[in-house]
mmCIF file with all atom_site columns, C-alpha atoms in Angstrom:
data_model
loop_
_atom_site.group_PDB
_atom_site.id
_atom_site.type_symbol
_atom_site.label_atom_id
_atom_site.label_alt_id
_atom_site.label_comp_id
_atom_site.label_asym_id
_atom_site.label_entity_id
_atom_site.label_seq_id
_atom_site.pdbx_PDB_ins_code
_atom_site.Cartn_x
_atom_site.Cartn_y
_atom_site.Cartn_z
_atom_site.occupancy
_atom_site.B_iso_or_equiv
_atom_site.pdbx_formal_charge
_atom_site.auth_seq_id
_atom_site.auth_comp_id
_atom_site.auth_asym_id
_atom_site.auth_atom_id
_atom_site.pdbx_PDB_model_num
ATOM 1   C CA . MET S 1 1   ? 18.330  8.217  14.170 1.00 0.00 ? 200 MET S CA 1
ATOM 2   C CA . THR S 1 2   ? 15.903  10.505 12.929 1.00 0.00 ? 201 THR S CA 1
ATOM 3   C CA . VAL S 1 3   ? 16.357  14.012 10.692 1.00 0.00 ? 202 VAL S CA 1
ATOM 4   C CA . THR S 1 4   ? 16.488  16.104 13.715 1.00 0.00 ? 203 THR S CA 1
ATOM 5   C CA . ASP S 1 5   ? 19.598  14.165 15.169 1.00 0.00 ? 204 ASP S CA 1
ATOM 6   C CA . ALA S 1 6   ? 21.537  13.606 12.207 1.00 0.00 ? 205 ALA S CA 1
ATOM 7   C CA . LEU S 1 7   ? 21.085  17.072 10.593 1.00 0.00 ? 206 LEU S CA 1
ATOM 8   C CA . PHE S 1 8   ? 20.405  19.621 13.428 1.00 0.00 ? 207 PHE S CA 1
ATOM 9   C CA . ALA S 1 9   ? 22.090  17.985 16.423 1.00 0.00 ? 208 ALA S CA 1
ATOM 10  C CA . PRO S 1 10  ? 25.752  18.202 15.178 1.00 0.00 ? 209 PRO S CA 1
ATOM 11  C CA . LEU S 1 11  ? 25.014  22.057 14.435 1.00 0.00 ? 210 LEU S CA 1
ATOM 12  C CA . PHE S 1 12  ? 23.750  22.456 18.225 1.00 0.00 ? 211 PHE S CA 1
ATOM 13  C CA . ALA S 1 13  ? 26.763  20.506 19.722 1.00 0.00 ? 212 ALA S CA 1
ATOM 14  C CA . ALA S 1 14  ? 29.442  22.451 17.683 1.00 0.00 ? 213 ALA S CA 1
ATOM 15  C CA . ASN S 1 15  ? 27.867  26.060 18.682 1.00 0.00 ? 214 ASN S CA 1
ATOM 16  C CA . PRO S 1 16  ? 24.969  26.455 20.558 1.00 0.00 ? 215 PRO S CA 1
ATOM 17  C CA . GLY S 1 17  ? 24.857  29.959 20.638 1.00 0.00 ? 216 GLY S CA 1
ATOM 18  C CA . ARG S 1 18  ? 25.190  30.592 16.849 1.00 0.00 ? 217 ARG S CA 1
ATOM 19  C CA . PRO S 1 19  ? 22.129  32.257 14.911 1.00 0.00 ? 218 PRO S CA 1
ATOM 20  C CA . LEU S 1 20  ? 20.212  29.045 13.036 1.00 0.00 ? 219 LEU S CA 1
ATOM 21  C CA . ILE S 1 21  ? 17.433  31.290 11.861 1.00 0.00 ? 220 ILE S CA 1
ATOM 22  C CA . THR S 1 22  ? 16.739  34.896 11.179 1.00 0.00 ? 221 THR S CA 1
ATOM 23  C CA . HIS S 1 23  ? 13.219  35.575 9.958  1.00 0.00 ? 222 HIS S CA 1
ATOM 24  C CA . TYR S 1 24  ? 12.121  38.731 8.289  1.00 0.00 ? 223 TYR S CA 1
ATOM 25  C CA . ASP S 1 25  ? 8.242   39.165 7.778  1.00 0.00 ? 224 ASP S CA 1
ATOM 26  C CA . ASP S 1 26  ? 8.228   42.154 5.450  1.00 0.00 ? 225 ASP S CA 1
ATOM 27  C CA . ALA S 1 27  ? 4.454   42.565 5.316  1.00 0.00 ? 226 ALA S CA 1
ATOM 28  C CA . ALA S 1 28  ? 4.246   42.562 9.355  1.00 0.00 ? 227 ALA S CA 1
ATOM 29  C CA . GLY S 1 29  ? 7.765   44.642 9.641  1.00 0.00 ? 228 GLY S CA 1
ATOM 30  C CA . THR S 1 30  ? 9.351   41.949 11.875 1.00 0.00 ? 229 THR S CA 1
ATOM 31  C CA . ARG S 1 31  ? 12.409  40.694 12.569 1.00 0.00 ? 230 ARG S CA 1
ATOM 32  C CA . VAL S 1 32  ? 13.279  37.940 14.775 1.00 0.00 ? 231 VAL S CA 1
ATOM 33  C CA . GLU S 1 33  ? 16.778  35.633 15.392 1.00 0.00 ? 232 GLU S CA 1
ATOM 34  C CA . LEU S 1 34  ? 16.930  32.438 17.189 1.00 0.00 ? 233 LEU S CA 1
ATOM 35  C CA . SER S 1 35  ? 19.991  30.752 17.715 1.00 0.00 ? 234 SER S CA 1
ATOM 36  C CA . ARG S 1 36  ? 20.443  26.741 18.029 1.00 0.00 ? 235 ARG S CA 1
ATOM 37  C CA . ALA S 1 37  ? 19.899  26.604 21.329 1.00 0.00 ? 236 ALA S CA 1
ATOM 38  C CA . THR S 1 38  ? 16.804  28.474 21.340 1.00 0.00 ? 237 THR S CA 1
ATOM 39  C CA . VAL S 1 39  ? 15.595  26.541 18.673 1.00 0.00 ? 238 VAL S CA 1
ATOM 40  C CA . ARG S 1 40  ? 16.502  23.208 19.943 1.00 0.00 ? 239 ARG S CA 1
ATOM 41  C CA . ASN S 1 41  ? 14.243  24.430 22.990 1.00 0.00 ? 240 ASN S CA 1
ATOM 42  C CA . TRP S 1 42  ? 11.181  24.860 20.857 1.00 0.00 ? 241 TRP S CA 1
ATOM 43  C CA . ALA S 1 43  ? 11.982  21.464 19.028 1.00 0.00 ? 242 ALA S CA 1
ATOM 44  C CA . ALA S 1 44  ? 12.171  19.440 22.444 1.00 0.00 ? 243 ALA S CA 1
ATOM 45  C CA . LYS S 1 45  ? 8.860   20.981 23.599 1.00 0.00 ? 244 LYS S CA 1
ATOM 46  C CA . THR S 1 46  ? 7.279   20.043 20.385 1.00 0.00 ? 245 THR S CA 1
ATOM 47  C CA . ALA S 1 47  ? 8.539   16.468 20.334 1.00 0.00 ? 246 ALA S CA 1
ATOM 48  C CA . ASN S 1 48  ? 7.465   16.075 24.152 1.00 0.00 ? 247 ASN S CA 1
ATOM 49  C CA . TRP S 1 49  ? 4.061   17.472 23.133 1.00 0.00 ? 248 TRP S CA 1
ATOM 50  C CA . LEU S 1 50  ? 3.288   15.249 20.152 1.00 0.00 ? 249 LEU S CA 1
ATOM 51  C CA . ARG S 1 51  ? 4.632   12.393 21.856 1.00 0.00 ? 250 ARG S CA 1
ATOM 52  C CA . ASP S 1 52  ? 3.207   12.761 25.327 1.00 0.00 ? 251 ASP S CA 1
ATOM 53  C CA . GLU S 1 53  ? 0.167   14.644 24.817 1.00 0.00 ? 252 GLU S CA 1
ATOM 54  C CA . HIS S 1 54  ? -0.722  13.111 21.401 1.00 0.00 ? 253 HIS S CA 1
ATOM 55  C CA . ASP S 1 55  ? 0.632   9.641  21.172 1.00 0.00 ? 254 ASP S CA 1
ATOM 56  C CA . VAL S 1 56  ? 2.786   10.411 18.170 1.00 0.00 ? 255 VAL S CA 1
ATOM 57  C CA . GLU S 1 57  ? 4.798   7.435  17.454 1.00 0.00 ? 256 GLU S CA 1
ATOM 58  C CA . PRO S 1 58  ? 7.898   6.790  15.045 1.00 0.00 ? 257 PRO S CA 1
ATOM 59  C CA . GLY S 1 59  ? 6.134   6.769  11.723 1.00 0.00 ? 258 GLY S CA 1
ATOM 60  C CA . ASP S 1 60  ? 3.155   8.526  12.382 1.00 0.00 ? 259 ASP S CA 1
ATOM 61  C CA . PRO S 1 61  ? 1.815   11.406 9.941  1.00 0.00 ? 260 PRO S CA 1
ATOM 62  C CA . VAL S 1 62  ? 2.057   14.705 11.147 1.00 0.00 ? 261 VAL S CA 1
ATOM 63  C CA . ALA S 1 63  ? 0.691   17.717 8.726  1.00 0.00 ? 262 ALA S CA 1
ATOM 64  C CA . VAL S 1 64  ? 2.727   20.693 8.877  1.00 0.00 ? 263 VAL S CA 1
ATOM 65  C CA . LEU S 1 65  ? 0.530   23.265 6.796  1.00 0.00 ? 264 LEU S CA 1
ATOM 66  C CA . LEU S 1 66  ? 2.730   26.659 7.335  1.00 0.00 ? 265 LEU S CA 1
ATOM 67  C CA . PRO S 1 67  ? 4.521   28.964 5.746  1.00 0.00 ? 266 PRO S CA 1
ATOM 68  C CA . ALA S 1 68  ? 8.397   29.441 6.139  1.00 0.00 ? 267 ALA S CA 1
ATOM 69  C CA . HIS S 1 69  ? 8.945   30.962 9.447  1.00 0.00 ? 268 HIS S CA 1
ATOM 70  C CA . TRP S 1 70  ? 11.161  30.775 12.632 1.00 0.00 ? 269 TRP S CA 1
ATOM 71  C CA . GLN S 1 71  ? 8.012   28.776 14.484 1.00 0.00 ? 270 GLN S CA 1
ATOM 72  C CA . THR S 1 72  ? 8.004   26.541 11.698 1.00 0.00 ? 271 THR S CA 1
ATOM 73  C CA . ALA S 1 73  ? 11.326  25.306 12.030 1.00 0.00 ? 272 ALA S CA 1
ATOM 74  C CA . GLY S 1 74  ? 10.669  24.246 15.742 1.00 0.00 ? 273 GLY S CA 1
ATOM 75  C CA . VAL S 1 75  ? 7.702   22.657 14.810 1.00 0.00 ? 274 VAL S CA 1
ATOM 76  C CA . LEU S 1 76  ? 9.394   20.763 12.006 1.00 0.00 ? 275 LEU S CA 1
ATOM 77  C CA . LEU S 1 77  ? 12.387  19.459 13.994 1.00 0.00 ? 276 LEU S CA 1
ATOM 78  C CA . GLY S 1 78  ? 10.248  18.297 17.039 1.00 0.00 ? 277 GLY S CA 1
ATOM 79  C CA . ALA S 1 79  ? 8.197   16.396 14.916 1.00 0.00 ? 278 ALA S CA 1
ATOM 80  C CA . TRP S 1 80  ? 11.319  14.766 13.133 1.00 0.00 ? 279 TRP S CA 1
ATOM 81  C CA . TRP S 1 81  ? 12.595  14.293 16.678 1.00 0.00 ? 280 TRP S CA 1
ATOM 82  C CA . CYS S 1 82  ? 9.827   11.838 18.028 1.00 0.00 ? 281 CYS S CA 1
ATOM 83  C CA . GLY S 1 83  ? 9.799   9.900  14.779 1.00 0.00 ? 282 GLY S CA 1
ATOM 84  C CA . ALA S 1 84  ? 6.881   11.739 13.075 1.00 0.00 ? 283 ALA S CA 1
ATOM 85  C CA . ALA S 1 85  ? 6.301   11.526 9.296  1.00 0.00 ? 284 ALA S CA 1
ATOM 86  C CA . VAL S 1 86  ? 5.602   14.943 8.032  1.00 0.00 ? 285 VAL S CA 1
ATOM 87  C CA . THR S 1 87  ? 3.123   15.562 5.517  1.00 0.00 ? 286 THR S CA 1
ATOM 88  C CA . ASP S 1 88  ? 1.189   17.920 3.871  1.00 0.00 ? 287 ASP S CA 1
ATOM 89  C CA . ASP S 1 89  ? -2.268  16.026 3.730  1.00 0.00 ? 288 ASP S CA 1
ATOM 90  C CA . PRO S 1 90  ? -4.011  16.195 7.061  1.00 0.00 ? 289 PRO S CA 1
ATOM 91  C CA . ALA S 1 91  ? -6.208  13.217 6.074  1.00 0.00 ? 290 ALA S CA 1
ATOM 92  C CA . GLY S 1 92  ? -4.788  10.409 7.948  1.00 0.00 ? 291 GLY S CA 1
ATOM 93  C CA . ALA S 1 93  ? -2.517  12.820 10.112 1.00 0.00 ? 292 ALA S CA 1
ATOM 94  C CA . LYS S 1 94  ? -2.629  12.131 13.417 1.00 0.00 ? 293 LYS S CA 1
ATOM 95  C CA . VAL S 1 95  ? -2.199  15.759 14.482 1.00 0.00 ? 294 VAL S CA 1
ATOM 96  C CA . ALA S 1 96  ? -2.325  18.895 11.864 1.00 0.00 ? 295 ALA S CA 1
ATOM 97  C CA . LEU S 1 97  ? -0.419  22.153 12.246 1.00 0.00 ? 296 LEU S CA 1
ATOM 98  C CA . VAL S 1 98  ? -1.977  25.024 10.980 1.00 0.00 ? 297 VAL S CA 1
ATOM 99  C CA . ALA S 1 99  ? -1.355  28.816 10.418 1.00 0.00 ? 298 ALA S CA 1
ATOM 100 C CA . PRO S 1 100 ? -3.997  31.435 12.054 1.00 0.00 ? 299 PRO S CA 1
ATOM 101 C CA . GLY S 1 101 ? -7.519  32.325 9.842  1.00 0.00 ? 300 GLY S CA 1
ATOM 102 C CA . ALA S 1 102 ? -10.155 30.189 8.558  1.00 0.00 ? 301 ALA S CA 1
ATOM 103 C CA . ASP S 1 103 ? -8.672  30.645 4.935  1.00 0.00 ? 302 ASP S CA 1
ATOM 104 C CA . ALA S 1 104 ? -5.206  29.236 5.904  1.00 0.00 ? 303 ALA S CA 1
ATOM 105 C CA . PRO S 1 105 ? -4.349  25.971 4.011  1.00 0.00 ? 304 PRO S CA 1
ATOM 106 C CA . GLY S 1 106 ? -5.432  23.119 6.142  1.00 0.00 ? 305 GLY S CA 1
ATOM 107 C CA . ALA S 1 107 ? -7.328  25.042 8.541  1.00 0.00 ? 306 ALA S CA 1
ATOM 108 C CA . ASP S 1 108 ? -10.317 22.821 8.532  1.00 0.00 ? 307 ASP S CA 1
ATOM 109 C CA . ALA S 1 109 ? -7.692  19.640 8.404  1.00 0.00 ? 308 ALA S CA 1
ATOM 110 C CA . PRO S 1 110 ? -10.159 17.009 7.219  1.00 0.00 ? 309 PRO S CA 1
ATOM 111 C CA . GLY S 1 111 ? -9.446  13.553 8.758  1.00 0.00 ? 310 GLY S CA 1
ATOM 112 C CA . ALA S 1 112 ? -7.061  14.846 11.569 1.00 0.00 ? 311 ALA S CA 1
ATOM 113 C CA . PRO S 1 113 ? -8.234  13.823 14.743 1.00 0.00 ? 312 PRO S CA 1
ATOM 114 C CA . VAL S 1 114 ? -6.183  17.196 16.564 1.00 0.00 ? 313 VAL S CA 1
ATOM 115 C CA . THR S 1 115 ? -6.011  20.420 14.792 1.00 0.00 ? 314 THR S CA 1
ATOM 116 C CA . ALA S 1 116 ? -3.438  22.709 16.495 1.00 0.00 ? 315 ALA S CA 1
ATOM 117 C CA . VAL S 1 117 ? -2.954  26.777 15.369 1.00 0.00 ? 316 VAL S CA 1
ATOM 118 C CA . VAL S 1 118 ? 0.328   27.944 15.363 1.00 0.00 ? 317 VAL S CA 1
ATOM 119 C CA . SER S 1 119 ? 0.196   31.628 15.630 1.00 0.00 ? 318 SER S CA 1
ATOM 120 C CA . LEU S 1 120 ? 3.159   32.814 13.966 1.00 0.00 ? 319 LEU S CA 1
ATOM 121 C CA . HIS S 1 121 ? 3.403   35.950 16.191 1.00 0.00 ? 320 HIS S CA 1
ATOM 122 C CA . PRO S 1 122 ? 6.611   37.220 16.415 1.00 0.00 ? 321 PRO S CA 1
ATOM 123 C CA . MET S 1 123 ? 7.319   36.684 19.646 1.00 0.00 ? 322 MET S CA 1
ATOM 124 C CA . GLY S 1 124 ? 5.765   33.376 20.122 1.00 0.00 ? 323 GLY S CA 1
ATOM 125 C CA . LEU S 1 125 ? 2.390   34.306 21.891 1.00 0.00 ? 324 LEU S CA 1
ATOM 126 C CA . GLY S 1 126 ? -0.462  32.329 21.405 1.00 0.00 ? 325 GLY S CA 1
ATOM 127 C CA . SER S 1 127 ? -3.314  32.863 18.974 1.00 0.00 ? 326 SER S CA 1
ATOM 128 C CA . GLY S 1 128 ? -6.459  32.071 21.441 1.00 0.00 ? 327 GLY S CA 1
ATOM 129 C CA . ALA S 1 129 ? -7.458  29.094 19.275 1.00 0.00 ? 328 ALA S CA 1
ATOM 130 C CA . PRO S 1 130 ? -9.326  26.209 20.911 1.00 0.00 ? 329 PRO S CA 1
ATOM 131 C CA . VAL S 1 131 ? -5.886  24.141 20.350 1.00 0.00 ? 330 VAL S CA 1
ATOM 132 C CA . ASP S 1 132 ? -3.193  26.694 20.488 1.00 0.00 ? 331 ASP S CA 1
ATOM 133 C CA . TYR S 1 133 ? 0.299   25.104 20.253 1.00 0.00 ? 332 TYR S CA 1
ATOM 134 C CA . ASN S 1 134 ? 2.106   28.182 21.358 1.00 0.00 ? 333 ASN S CA 1
ATOM 135 C CA . ASP S 1 135 ? 0.501   28.121 24.458 1.00 0.00 ? 334 ASP S CA 1
ATOM 136 C CA . GLU S 1 136 ? 0.160   24.191 24.834 1.00 0.00 ? 335 GLU S CA 1
ATOM 137 C CA . ILE S 1 137 ? 3.911   23.680 24.792 1.00 0.00 ? 336 ILE S CA 1
ATOM 138 C CA . ARG S 1 138 ? 4.883   25.559 27.243 1.00 0.00 ? 337 ARG S CA 1
ATOM 139 C CA . VAL S 1 139 ? 4.652   23.393 29.709 1.00 0.00 ? 338 VAL S CA 1
ATOM 140 C CA . PHE S 1 140 ? 6.871   20.638 28.098 1.00 0.00 ? 339 PHE S CA 1
ATOM 141 C CA . GLY S 1 141 ? 10.404  20.132 28.851 1.00 0.00 ? 340 GLY S CA 1
ATOM 142 C CA . ASP S 1 142 ? 13.144  21.413 27.321 1.00 0.00 ? 341 ASP S CA 1
ATOM 143 C CA . ASP S 1 143 ? 15.113  18.400 26.493 1.00 0.00 ? 342 ASP S CA 1
ATOM 144 C CA . PHE S 1 144 ? 13.441  15.073 24.804 1.00 0.00 ? 343 PHE S CA 1
ATOM 145 C CA . ALA S 1 145 ? 14.716  11.888 24.760 1.00 0.00 ? 344 ALA S CA 1
ATOM 146 C CA . PRO S 1 146 ? 13.364  9.322  22.830 1.00 0.00 ? 345 PRO S CA 1
ATOM 147 C CA . TRP S 1 147 ? 11.697  6.054  24.548 1.00 0.00 ? 346 TRP S CA 1
ATOM 148 C CA . GLU S 1 148 ? 13.551  3.811  21.679 1.00 0.00 ? 347 GLU S CA 1
ATOM 149 C CA . PRO S 1 149 ? 15.781  4.357  18.853 1.00 0.00 ? 348 PRO S CA 1
ATOM 150 C CA . VAL S 1 150 ? 13.876  5.446  15.355 1.00 0.00 ? 349 VAL S CA 1
ATOM 151 C CA . PRO S 1 151 ? 14.961  3.087  12.498 1.00 0.00 ? 350 PRO S CA 1
ATOM 152 C CA . GLY S 1 152 ? 16.720  5.102  9.539  1.00 0.00 ? 351 GLY S CA 1
ATOM 153 C CA . SER S 1 153 ? 13.985  2.868  7.329  1.00 0.00 ? 352 SER S CA 1
ATOM 154 C CA . THR S 1 154 ? 11.152  5.197  9.279  1.00 0.00 ? 353 THR S CA 1
ATOM 155 C CA . HIS S 1 155 ? 9.051   7.458  7.255  1.00 0.00 ? 354 HIS S CA 1
ATOM 156 C CA . ALA S 1 156 ? 10.175  11.048 7.769  1.00 0.00 ? 355 ALA S CA 1
ATOM 157 C CA . LEU S 1 157 ? 9.256   13.489 4.732  1.00 0.00 ? 356 LEU S CA 1
ATOM 158 C CA . LEU S 1 158 ? 6.149   12.198 2.889  1.00 0.00 ? 357 LEU S CA 1
ATOM 159 C CA . LYS S 1 159 ? 7.320   8.720  1.722  1.00 0.00 ? 358 LYS S CA 1
ATOM 160 C CA . SER S 1 160 ? 10.780  9.118  1.675  1.00 0.00 ? 359 SER S CA 1
ATOM 161 C CA . THR S 1 161 ? 12.562  7.506  4.878  1.00 0.00 ? 360 THR S CA 1
ATOM 162 C CA . VAL S 1 162 ? 15.003  9.089  7.342  1.00 0.00 ? 361 VAL S CA 1
ATOM 163 C CA . ASP S 1 163 ? 17.833  7.989  5.392  1.00 0.00 ? 362 ASP S CA 1
ATOM 164 C CA . GLU S 1 164 ? 16.786  9.216  2.379  1.00 0.00 ? 363 GLU S CA 1
ATOM 165 C CA . VAL S 1 165 ? 15.558  12.605 3.715  1.00 0.00 ? 364 VAL S CA 1
ATOM 166 C CA . VAL S 1 166 ? 19.077  12.842 5.266  1.00 0.00 ? 365 VAL S CA 1
ATOM 167 C CA . GLN S 1 167 ? 21.098  11.870 2.233  1.00 0.00 ? 366 GLN S CA 1
ATOM 168 C CA . GLU S 1 168 ? 19.072  14.446 0.021  1.00 0.00 ? 367 GLU S CA 1
ATOM 169 C CA . ALA S 1 169 ? 19.579  17.078 2.492  1.00 0.00 ? 368 ALA S CA 1
ATOM 170 C CA . HIS S 1 170 ? 23.640  16.760 1.924  1.00 0.00 ? 369 HIS S CA 1
ATOM 171 C CA . HIS S 1 171 ? 23.254  16.259 -1.769 1.00 0.00 ? 370 HIS S CA 1
ATOM 172 C CA . ARG S 1 172 ? 21.267  19.296 -2.170 1.00 0.00 ? 371 ARG S CA 1
ATOM 173 C CA . ALA S 1 173 ? 23.684  21.166 0.364  1.00 0.00 ? 372 ALA S CA 1
ATOM 174 C CA . GLU S 1 174 ? 26.788  20.325 -1.920 1.00 0.00 ? 373 GLU S CA 1
ATOM 175 C CA . THR S 1 175 ? 24.783  20.987 -4.857 1.00 0.00 ? 374 THR S CA 1
ATOM 176 C CA . LEU S 1 176 ? 23.713  24.772 -3.637 1.00 0.00 ? 375 LEU S CA 1
ATOM 177 C CA . GLY S 1 177 ? 26.949  25.331 -2.255 1.00 0.00 ? 376 GLY S CA 1
ATOM 178 C CA . ILE S 1 178 ? 26.017  25.799 1.590  1.00 0.00 ? 377 ILE S CA 1
ATOM 179 C CA . THR S 1 179 ? 28.999  25.291 3.837  1.00 0.00 ? 378 THR S CA 1
ATOM 180 C CA . THR S 1 180 ? 29.810  25.894 7.562  1.00 0.00 ? 379 THR S CA 1
ATOM 181 C CA . THR S 1 181 ? 30.591  29.410 6.666  1.00 0.00 ? 380 THR S CA 1
ATOM 182 C CA . SER S 1 182 ? 27.496  29.846 4.536  1.00 0.00 ? 381 SER S CA 1
ATOM 183 C CA . ARG S 1 183 ? 24.551  32.697 5.695  1.00 0.00 ? 382 ARG S CA 1
ATOM 184 C CA . VAL S 1 184 ? 21.963  32.284 3.395  1.00 0.00 ? 383 VAL S CA 1
ATOM 185 C CA . LEU S 1 185 ? 19.385  34.616 2.632  1.00 0.00 ? 384 LEU S CA 1
ATOM 186 C CA . SER S 1 186 ? 16.094  32.779 1.490  1.00 0.00 ? 385 SER S CA 1
ATOM 187 C CA . THR S 1 187 ? 12.771  33.880 -0.060 1.00 0.00 ? 386 THR S CA 1
ATOM 188 C CA . LEU S 1 188 ? 11.797  30.134 -1.140 1.00 0.00 ? 387 LEU S CA 1
ATOM 189 C CA . ASP S 1 189 ? 8.598   28.810 0.185  1.00 0.00 ? 388 ASP S CA 1
ATOM 190 C CA . TRP S 1 190 ? 9.050   25.579 2.541  1.00 0.00 ? 389 TRP S CA 1
ATOM 191 C CA . SER S 1 191 ? 6.754   23.326 0.108  1.00 0.00 ? 390 SER S CA 1
ATOM 192 C CA . LEU S 1 192 ? 6.791   19.635 0.263  1.00 0.00 ? 391 LEU S CA 1
ATOM 193 C CA . PRO S 1 193 ? 9.510   18.129 -0.679 1.00 0.00 ? 392 PRO S CA 1
ATOM 194 C CA . ASP S 1 194 ? 11.761  20.564 -2.663 1.00 0.00 ? 393 ASP S CA 1
ATOM 195 C CA . GLY S 1 195 ? 11.276  23.688 -1.190 1.00 0.00 ? 394 GLY S CA 1
ATOM 196 C CA . LEU S 1 196 ? 11.943  22.402 2.284  1.00 0.00 ? 395 LEU S CA 1
ATOM 197 C CA . LEU S 1 197 ? 14.822  20.363 1.186  1.00 0.00 ? 396 LEU S CA 1
ATOM 198 C CA . ASN S 1 198 ? 16.539  23.131 -0.492 1.00 0.00 ? 397 ASN S CA 1
ATOM 199 C CA . GLY S 1 199 ? 15.243  26.045 1.728  1.00 0.00 ? 398 GLY S CA 1
ATOM 200 C CA . PHE S 1 200 ? 15.670  24.667 5.322  1.00 0.00 ? 399 PHE S CA 1
ATOM 201 C CA . LEU S 1 201 ? 17.189  21.101 5.204  1.00 0.00 ? 400 LEU S CA 1
ATOM 202 C CA . ALA S 1 202 ? 20.139  21.802 2.885  1.00 0.00 ? 401 ALA S CA 1
ATOM 203 C CA . VAL S 1 203 ? 20.846  24.581 4.931  1.00 0.00 ? 402 VAL S CA 1
ATOM 204 C CA . LEU S 1 204 ? 21.171  22.326 8.127  1.00 0.00 ? 403 LEU S CA 1
ATOM 205 C CA . ALA S 1 205 ? 23.116  19.732 6.268  1.00 0.00 ? 404 ALA S CA 1
ATOM 206 C CA . GLY S 1 206 ? 25.529  22.091 5.322  1.00 0.00 ? 405 GLY S CA 1
ATOM 207 C CA . GLY S 1 207 ? 25.696  23.482 8.595  1.00 0.00 ? 406 GLY S CA 1
ATOM 208 C CA . GLY S 1 208 ? 24.977  27.055 7.474  1.00 0.00 ? 407 GLY S CA 1
ATOM 209 C CA . SER S 1 209 ? 22.475  29.775 8.985  1.00 0.00 ? 408 SER S CA 1
ATOM 210 C CA . LEU S 1 210 ? 19.566  31.181 7.380  1.00 0.00 ? 409 LEU S CA 1
ATOM 211 C CA . VAL S 1 211 ? 18.045  34.149 6.664  1.00 0.00 ? 410 VAL S CA 1
ATOM 212 C CA . GLN S 1 212 ? 14.319  33.962 5.734  1.00 0.00 ? 411 GLN S CA 1
ATOM 213 C CA . CYS S 1 213 ? 12.325  36.287 4.097  1.00 0.00 ? 412 CYS S CA 1
ATOM 214 C CA . SER S 1 214 ? 8.655   36.049 4.121  1.00 0.00 ? 413 SER S CA 1
ATOM 215 C CA . SER S 1 215 ? 6.381   38.309 1.988  1.00 0.00 ? 414 SER S CA 1
ATOM 216 C CA . ALA S 1 216 ? 9.758   39.423 0.630  1.00 0.00 ? 415 ALA S CA 1
ATOM 217 C CA . THR S 1 217 ? 9.795   42.993 -0.569 1.00 0.00 ? 416 THR S CA 1
ATOM 218 C CA . PRO S 1 218 ? 12.399  42.790 -3.373 1.00 0.00 ? 417 PRO S CA 1
ATOM 219 C CA . ASP S 1 219 ? 13.577  45.920 -2.820 1.00 0.00 ? 418 ASP S CA 1
ATOM 220 C CA . LEU S 1 220 ? 14.444  45.718 0.506  1.00 0.00 ? 419 LEU S CA 1
ATOM 221 C CA . LEU S 1 221 ? 16.956  42.754 -0.358 1.00 0.00 ? 420 LEU S CA 1
ATOM 222 C CA . PRO S 1 222 ? 20.323  44.516 -1.260 1.00 0.00 ? 421 PRO S CA 1
ATOM 223 C CA . ALA S 1 223 ? 20.244  46.151 1.850  1.00 0.00 ? 422 ALA S CA 1
ATOM 224 C CA . ARG S 1 224 ? 19.010  43.264 3.975  1.00 0.00 ? 423 ARG S CA 1
ATOM 225 C CA . ARG S 1 225 ? 22.337  41.262 2.180  1.00 0.00 ? 424 ARG S CA 1
ATOM 226 C CA . VAL S 1 226 ? 24.661  43.871 3.639  1.00 0.00 ? 425 VAL S CA 1
ATOM 227 C CA . ALA S 1 227 ? 23.182  44.276 6.970  1.00 0.00 ? 426 ALA S CA 1
ATOM 228 C CA . GLU S 1 228 ? 22.708  40.038 7.353  1.00 0.00 ? 427 GLU S CA 1
ATOM 229 C CA . GLN S 1 229 ? 26.176  39.551 5.520  1.00 0.00 ? 428 GLN S CA 1
ATOM 230 C CA . THR S 1 230 ? 24.828  36.838 3.614  1.00 0.00 ? 429 THR S CA 1
ATOM 231 C CA . THR S 1 231 ? 26.875  35.307 0.938  1.00 0.00 ? 430 THR S CA 1
ATOM 232 C CA . LEU S 1 232 ? 24.559  33.006 -0.954 1.00 0.00 ? 431 LEU S CA 1
ATOM 233 C CA . ASP S 1 233 ? 20.863  33.573 -2.267 1.00 0.00 ? 432 ASP S CA 1
ATOM 234 C CA . LEU S 1 234 ? 18.049  31.176 -2.696 1.00 0.00 ? 433 LEU S CA 1
ATOM 235 C CA . VAL S 1 235 ? 15.875  33.724 -4.256 1.00 0.00 ? 434 VAL S CA 1
ATOM 236 C CA . GLY S 1 236 ? 12.605  32.161 -5.639 1.00 0.00 ? 435 GLY S CA 1
#
């Protein structure tokens, strides 16, 4: 069982139409909300693309050098779904996924045979990069079927195994007080491993939904709590 199977699949099965992530980018002035079903489609396309196009197998490292963003959620869940080990080091990774811009973290991705640019466009449009994640995954299926089960001992996040990541995510959800009724407002970056565990995986483990604010303007947060009816803050 993968991290995606353990933490995300139960949420989709329970209520596919419920919002999973609402993403604000205050620098761009955008708001995008995705349901569990929509995120699942992005994750499935990503998993199929990584496995079928780039031969990513369980335990293979995939570097995810992206900010906290709704597209990053699809990238992460797709990488885990095909059994990849998510890392922040492109050296030795089979695929590196980076943000647009020559100065973005990992843009040169030394050591990665494939560097794909994730546009982070609010409507999911491509970036025009030579290897454009957003454009490439569109032709892949909206469902994913693994060829074989992924053992719980497989690396999933840096050197942590699937079982360890799932256990830690549940522990952090309990510690943070995240439950199925939680709507979490967060400004946390998804740095590895703690930012990602607290800001994303704990929300999945608790069964809540996430209002993620990027480039957050502090003065906008009080009104946003009211508008989004959030119940819990993870403000860094």
